[in-house]
Short mmCIF file of C-alpha atoms in Angstrom, two decimals:
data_model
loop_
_atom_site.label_atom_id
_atom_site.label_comp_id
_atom_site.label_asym_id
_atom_site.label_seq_id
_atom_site.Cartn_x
_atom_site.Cartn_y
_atom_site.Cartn_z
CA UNK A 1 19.74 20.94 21.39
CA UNK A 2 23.83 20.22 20.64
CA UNK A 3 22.94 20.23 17.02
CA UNK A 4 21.27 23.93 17.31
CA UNK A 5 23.55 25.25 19.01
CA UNK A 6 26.76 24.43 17.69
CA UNK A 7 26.35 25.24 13.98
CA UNK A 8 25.50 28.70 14.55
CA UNK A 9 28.93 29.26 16.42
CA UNK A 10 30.49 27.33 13.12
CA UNK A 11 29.54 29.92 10.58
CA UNK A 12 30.31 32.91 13.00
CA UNK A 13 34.07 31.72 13.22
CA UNK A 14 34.21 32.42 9.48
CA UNK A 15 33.47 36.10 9.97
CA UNK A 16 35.92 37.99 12.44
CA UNK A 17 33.06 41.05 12.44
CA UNK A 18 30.54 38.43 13.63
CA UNK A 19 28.38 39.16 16.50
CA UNK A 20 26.59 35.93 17.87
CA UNK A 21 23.66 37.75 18.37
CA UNK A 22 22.77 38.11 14.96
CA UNK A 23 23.90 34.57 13.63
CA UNK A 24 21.11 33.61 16.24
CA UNK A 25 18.83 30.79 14.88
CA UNK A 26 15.54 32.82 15.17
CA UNK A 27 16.44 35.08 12.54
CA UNK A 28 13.44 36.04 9.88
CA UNK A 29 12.82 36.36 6.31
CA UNK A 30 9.73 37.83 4.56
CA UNK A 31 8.87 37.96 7.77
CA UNK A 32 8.70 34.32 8.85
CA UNK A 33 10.60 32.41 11.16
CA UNK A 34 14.26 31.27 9.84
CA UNK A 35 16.03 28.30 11.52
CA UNK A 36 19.17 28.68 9.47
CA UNK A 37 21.51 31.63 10.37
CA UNK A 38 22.37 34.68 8.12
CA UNK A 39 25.79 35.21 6.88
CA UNK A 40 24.50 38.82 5.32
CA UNK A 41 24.35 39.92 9.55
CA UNK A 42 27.32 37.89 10.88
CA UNK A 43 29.41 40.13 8.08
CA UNK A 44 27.13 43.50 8.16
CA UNK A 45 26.35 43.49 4.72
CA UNK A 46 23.32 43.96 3.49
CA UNK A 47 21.06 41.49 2.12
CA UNK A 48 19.30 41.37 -0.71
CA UNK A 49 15.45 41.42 -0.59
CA UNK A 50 14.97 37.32 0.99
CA UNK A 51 12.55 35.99 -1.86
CA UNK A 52 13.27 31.95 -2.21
CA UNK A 53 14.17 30.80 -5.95
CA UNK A 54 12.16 28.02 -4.56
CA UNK A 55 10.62 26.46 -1.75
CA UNK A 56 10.74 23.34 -1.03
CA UNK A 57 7.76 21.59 1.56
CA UNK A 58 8.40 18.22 3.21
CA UNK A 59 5.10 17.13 4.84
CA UNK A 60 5.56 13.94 6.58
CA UNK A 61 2.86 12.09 8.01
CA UNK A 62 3.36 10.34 11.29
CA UNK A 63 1.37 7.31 10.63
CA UNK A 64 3.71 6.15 7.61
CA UNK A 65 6.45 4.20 8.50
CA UNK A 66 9.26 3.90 5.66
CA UNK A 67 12.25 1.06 4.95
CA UNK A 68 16.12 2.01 4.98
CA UNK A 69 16.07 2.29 0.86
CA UNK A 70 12.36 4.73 0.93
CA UNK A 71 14.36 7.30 3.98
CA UNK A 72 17.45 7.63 1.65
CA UNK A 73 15.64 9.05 -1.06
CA UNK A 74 13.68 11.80 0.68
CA UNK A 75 17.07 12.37 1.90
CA UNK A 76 18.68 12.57 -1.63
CA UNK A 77 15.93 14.93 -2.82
CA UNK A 78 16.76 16.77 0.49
CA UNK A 79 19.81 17.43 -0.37
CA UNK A 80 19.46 18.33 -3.84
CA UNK A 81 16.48 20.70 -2.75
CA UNK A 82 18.04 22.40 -0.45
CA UNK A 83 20.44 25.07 -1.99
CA UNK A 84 21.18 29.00 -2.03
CA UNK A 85 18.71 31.06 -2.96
CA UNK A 86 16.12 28.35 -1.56
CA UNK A 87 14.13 28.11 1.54
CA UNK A 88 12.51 25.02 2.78
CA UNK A 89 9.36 23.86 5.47
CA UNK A 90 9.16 20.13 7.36
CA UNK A 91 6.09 20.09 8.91
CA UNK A 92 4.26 16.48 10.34
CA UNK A 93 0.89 15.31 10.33
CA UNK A 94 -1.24 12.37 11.87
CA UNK A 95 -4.83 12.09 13.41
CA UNK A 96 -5.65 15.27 15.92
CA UNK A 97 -5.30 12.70 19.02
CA UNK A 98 -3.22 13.34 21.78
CA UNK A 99 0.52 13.89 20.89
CA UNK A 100 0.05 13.55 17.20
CA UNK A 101 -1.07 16.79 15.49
CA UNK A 102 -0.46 18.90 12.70
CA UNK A 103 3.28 21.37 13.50
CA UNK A 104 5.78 22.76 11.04
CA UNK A 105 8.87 21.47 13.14
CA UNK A 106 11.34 24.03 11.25
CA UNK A 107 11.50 26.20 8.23
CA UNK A 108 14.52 28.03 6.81
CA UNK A 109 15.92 30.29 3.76
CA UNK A 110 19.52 30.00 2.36
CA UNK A 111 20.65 33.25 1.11
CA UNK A 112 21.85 34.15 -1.86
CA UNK A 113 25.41 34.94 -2.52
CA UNK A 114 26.34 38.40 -3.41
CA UNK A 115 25.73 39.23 -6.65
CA UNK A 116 28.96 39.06 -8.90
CA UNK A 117 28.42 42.94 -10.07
CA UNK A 118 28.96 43.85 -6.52
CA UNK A 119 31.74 42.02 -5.46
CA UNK A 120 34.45 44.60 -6.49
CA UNK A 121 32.45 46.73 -3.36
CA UNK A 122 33.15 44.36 -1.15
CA UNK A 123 37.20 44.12 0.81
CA UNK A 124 38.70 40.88 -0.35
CA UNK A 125 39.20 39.46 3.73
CA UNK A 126 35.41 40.33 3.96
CA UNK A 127 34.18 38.33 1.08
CA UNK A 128 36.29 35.43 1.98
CA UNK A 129 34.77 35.30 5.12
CA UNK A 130 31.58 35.79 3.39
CA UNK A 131 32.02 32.88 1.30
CA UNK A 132 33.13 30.78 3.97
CA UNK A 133 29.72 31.27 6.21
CA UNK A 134 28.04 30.29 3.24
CA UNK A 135 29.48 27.25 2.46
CA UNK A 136 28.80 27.02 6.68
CA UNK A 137 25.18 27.74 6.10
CA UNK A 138 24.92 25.00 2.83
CA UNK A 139 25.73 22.57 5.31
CA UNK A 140 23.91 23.08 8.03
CA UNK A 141 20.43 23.97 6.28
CA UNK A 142 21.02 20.76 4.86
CA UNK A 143 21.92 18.92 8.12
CA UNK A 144 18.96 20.71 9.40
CA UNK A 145 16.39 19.34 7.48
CA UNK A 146 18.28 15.92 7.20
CA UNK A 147 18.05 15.64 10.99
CA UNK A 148 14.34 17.12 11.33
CA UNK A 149 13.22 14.60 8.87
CA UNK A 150 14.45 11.32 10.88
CA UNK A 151 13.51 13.10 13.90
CA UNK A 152 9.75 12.86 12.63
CA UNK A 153 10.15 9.55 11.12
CA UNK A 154 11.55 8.21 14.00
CA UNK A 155 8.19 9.14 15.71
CA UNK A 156 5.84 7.16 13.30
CA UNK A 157 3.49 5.07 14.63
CA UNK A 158 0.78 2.74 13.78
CA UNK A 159 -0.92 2.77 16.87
CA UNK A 160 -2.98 5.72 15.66
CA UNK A 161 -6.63 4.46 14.84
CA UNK A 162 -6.96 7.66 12.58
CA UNK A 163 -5.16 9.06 10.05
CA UNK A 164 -6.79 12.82 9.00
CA UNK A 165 -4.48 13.15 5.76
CA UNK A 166 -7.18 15.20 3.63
CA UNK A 167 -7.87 17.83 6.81
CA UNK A 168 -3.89 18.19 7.34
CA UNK A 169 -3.38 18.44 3.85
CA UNK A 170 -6.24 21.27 3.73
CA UNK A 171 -4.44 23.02 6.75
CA UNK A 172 -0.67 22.61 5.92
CA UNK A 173 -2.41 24.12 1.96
CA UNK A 174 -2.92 27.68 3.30
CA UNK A 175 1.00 27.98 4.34
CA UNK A 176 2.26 26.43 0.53
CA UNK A 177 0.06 28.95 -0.83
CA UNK A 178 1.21 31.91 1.00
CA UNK A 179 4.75 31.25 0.44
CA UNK A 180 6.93 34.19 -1.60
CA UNK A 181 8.34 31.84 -3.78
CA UNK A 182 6.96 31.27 -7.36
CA UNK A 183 7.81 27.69 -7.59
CA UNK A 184 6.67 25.75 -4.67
CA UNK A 185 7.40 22.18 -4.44
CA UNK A 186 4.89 19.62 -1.83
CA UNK A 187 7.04 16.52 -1.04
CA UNK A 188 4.06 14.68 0.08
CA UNK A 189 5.91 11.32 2.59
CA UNK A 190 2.31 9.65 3.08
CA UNK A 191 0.92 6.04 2.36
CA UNK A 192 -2.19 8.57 1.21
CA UNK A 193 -4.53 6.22 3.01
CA UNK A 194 -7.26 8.31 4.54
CA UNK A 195 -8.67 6.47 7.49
CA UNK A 196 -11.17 9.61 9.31
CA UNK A 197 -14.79 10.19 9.86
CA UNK A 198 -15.16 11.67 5.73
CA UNK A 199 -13.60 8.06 4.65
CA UNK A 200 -11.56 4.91 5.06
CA UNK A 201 -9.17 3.74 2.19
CA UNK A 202 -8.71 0.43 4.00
CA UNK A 203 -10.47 -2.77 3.77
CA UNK A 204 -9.96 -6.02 5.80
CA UNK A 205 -6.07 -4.32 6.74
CA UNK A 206 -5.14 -3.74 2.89
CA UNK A 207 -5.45 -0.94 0.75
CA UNK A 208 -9.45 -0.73 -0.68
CA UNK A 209 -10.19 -0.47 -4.19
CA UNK A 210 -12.25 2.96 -3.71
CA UNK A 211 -14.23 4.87 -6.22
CA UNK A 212 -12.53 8.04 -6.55
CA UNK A 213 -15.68 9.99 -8.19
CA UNK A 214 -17.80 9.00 -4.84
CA UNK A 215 -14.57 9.82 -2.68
CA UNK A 216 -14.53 13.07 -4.44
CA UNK A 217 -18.43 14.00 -3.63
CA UNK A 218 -17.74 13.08 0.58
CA UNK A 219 -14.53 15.37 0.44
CA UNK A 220 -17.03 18.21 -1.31
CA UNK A 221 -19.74 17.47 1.21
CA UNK A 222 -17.23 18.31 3.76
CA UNK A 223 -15.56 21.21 2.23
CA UNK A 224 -11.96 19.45 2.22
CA UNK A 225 -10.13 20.87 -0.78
CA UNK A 226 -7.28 23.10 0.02
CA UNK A 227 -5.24 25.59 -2.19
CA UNK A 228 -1.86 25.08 -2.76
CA UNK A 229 -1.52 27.95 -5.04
CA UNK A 230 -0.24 26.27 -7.91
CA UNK A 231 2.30 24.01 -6.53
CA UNK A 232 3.78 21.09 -7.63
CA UNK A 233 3.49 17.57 -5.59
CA UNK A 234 5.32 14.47 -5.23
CA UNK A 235 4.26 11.61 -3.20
CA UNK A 236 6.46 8.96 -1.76
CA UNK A 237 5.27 6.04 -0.09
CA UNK A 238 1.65 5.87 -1.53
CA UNK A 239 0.06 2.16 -0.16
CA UNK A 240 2.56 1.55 2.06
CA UNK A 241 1.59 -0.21 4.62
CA UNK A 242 3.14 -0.91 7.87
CA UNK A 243 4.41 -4.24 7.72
CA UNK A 244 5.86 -3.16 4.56
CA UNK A 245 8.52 -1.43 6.47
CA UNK A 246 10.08 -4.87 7.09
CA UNK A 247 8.93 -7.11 4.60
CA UNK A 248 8.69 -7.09 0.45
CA UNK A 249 5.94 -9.42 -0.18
CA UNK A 250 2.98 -6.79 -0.08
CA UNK A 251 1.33 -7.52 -3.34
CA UNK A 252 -1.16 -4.58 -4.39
CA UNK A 253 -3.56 -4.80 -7.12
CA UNK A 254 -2.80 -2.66 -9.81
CA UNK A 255 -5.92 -1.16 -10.17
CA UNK A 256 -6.86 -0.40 -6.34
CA UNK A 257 -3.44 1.47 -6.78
CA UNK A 258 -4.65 3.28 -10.40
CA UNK A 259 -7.99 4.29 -8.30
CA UNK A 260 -6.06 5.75 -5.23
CA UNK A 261 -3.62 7.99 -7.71
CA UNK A 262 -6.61 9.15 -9.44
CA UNK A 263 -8.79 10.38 -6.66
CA UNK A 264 -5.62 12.27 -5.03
CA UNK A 265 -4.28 13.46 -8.50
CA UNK A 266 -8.22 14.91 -8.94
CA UNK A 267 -8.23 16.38 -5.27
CA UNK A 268 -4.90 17.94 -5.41
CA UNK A 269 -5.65 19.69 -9.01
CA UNK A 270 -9.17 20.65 -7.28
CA UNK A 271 -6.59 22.04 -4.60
CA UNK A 272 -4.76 24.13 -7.14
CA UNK A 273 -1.96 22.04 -7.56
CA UNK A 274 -0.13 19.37 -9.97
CA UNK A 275 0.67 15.50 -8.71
CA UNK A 276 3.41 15.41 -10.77
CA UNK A 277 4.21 12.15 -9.19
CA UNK A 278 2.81 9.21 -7.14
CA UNK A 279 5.45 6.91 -5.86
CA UNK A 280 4.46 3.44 -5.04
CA UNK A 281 5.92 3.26 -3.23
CA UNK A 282 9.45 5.14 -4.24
CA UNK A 283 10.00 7.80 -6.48
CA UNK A 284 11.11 7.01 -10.03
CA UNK A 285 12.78 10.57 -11.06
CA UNK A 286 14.57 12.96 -9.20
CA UNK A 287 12.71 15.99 -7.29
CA UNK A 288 13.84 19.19 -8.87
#
């Protein structure tokens, strides 16, 4: 891809000690797979020990179509999220069909800058360079997961008959909770309308008053909490449903909406993590 390949070059031309081979996009950290390249290598300093502040997971499911006004926000919180010192996962999620599956489509970490008690160490022509490939790397971590985001959304369907949102969630759980970070964040893009073989949220093609406590018992019958290891969650586009992408008449009943955010705010804290929010379908506060 253009977009891959150019950035990389970008932040290099900061550094005149940089070798292309190590601004490469397939760097690592903690011993993952990092999209975004490292201005510690393209100077040859050393790094500090590549523990995320916080880490931020988009999880965007492919059946969920959004409006202009609902893809601006994730972007805001995108771009607020996505700072030094952080690292960040997109990953989609649909029904396991054919071409629709559960992939993290990039991950990356944005380094820290060198700590101001060893910047004396440090030549002034190096650190300027230094500081340039980081401002490099702000950028294109953020363009990064700006582009990978409407890349995915782009993709949304509703021709998918299923939508397997608890069994991805339980799947895309095991990588939140083995993340380095301390504060993980689940940004949760998802009308949250489980349509499998466990359950169907839907009802004559709008969103069914369920009864969360019975919802609860299938998803125990079929062993489909997850662990998130603490994390906190925010949903955006809860109820949505498709034609909603194009039109703002969708009237949903209050409480079929008050049942829905119960049964997932009881599953994820059954999951080992905290719905701190449940847009419906936009976000009310800021993600930080």
């Amino acid at each position: 891809m253009q977009f891959m390949t150019r950035l990389p070059i970008r932040l290099c031309a900061a550094a005149s000690v940089c070798v292309l081979s190590l601004c490469a996009a397939t760097a690592s950290w903690a011993g993952t797979t990092n999209d975004v390249p490292s201005c510690y290598a393209a100077n040859k300093l050393k790094a500090p020990a590549a523990v995320p502040q916080q880490e931020l997971f988009l999880m965007v499911d492919q059946t969920t179509q959004l409006d202009a006004n609902l893809k601006a926000q994730v972007n805001e919180n995108l771009a607020r999220l996505v700072k030094p010192g952080s690292a960040f996962t997109l990953a989609e999620f649909s029904a396991f069909t054919q071409g629709h599956y559960t992939d993290v489509v990039t991950r990356g970490y944005l380094e820290q800058p060198v700590a101001q008690k060893d910047r004396d160490d440090i030549s002034e022509r190096l650190l300027r360079n230094f500081d340039a490939c980081m401002q490099g790397q702000l950028g294109y971590g953020r363009k990064l997961a700006a582009s990978k985001f409407i890349e995915i959304e782009n993709g949304a369907t509703n021709d998918l008959a299923k939508s397997d949102i608890l069994a991805s969630l339980k799947d895309l759980s095991d990588r939140v909770r083995n993340s380095p970070s301390q504060d993980r964040v689940v940004f949760l893009v998802s009308d949250m309308l489980e349509n499998s073989s466990i359950s169907s949220f839907y009802a004559h093609n709008a969103v069914r008053k369920i009864d969360p406590s019975a919802e609860l018992k299938k998803v125990a019958d079929a062993s489909l909490f997850g662990d998130f290891g603490g994390a906190r969650v925010y949903v955006l586009g809860a109820g949505i449903l498709t034609e909603d992408a194009d039109k703002t008449k969708a009237y949903r009943d209050p409480k079929t909406m008050a049942a829905l955010r119960q049964f997932w705010s009881s599953w994820f804290e059954k999951s080992n993590a905290k719905l701190v929010e449940f847009g419906q379908p936009a976000l009310l506060s800021p993600i930080n």
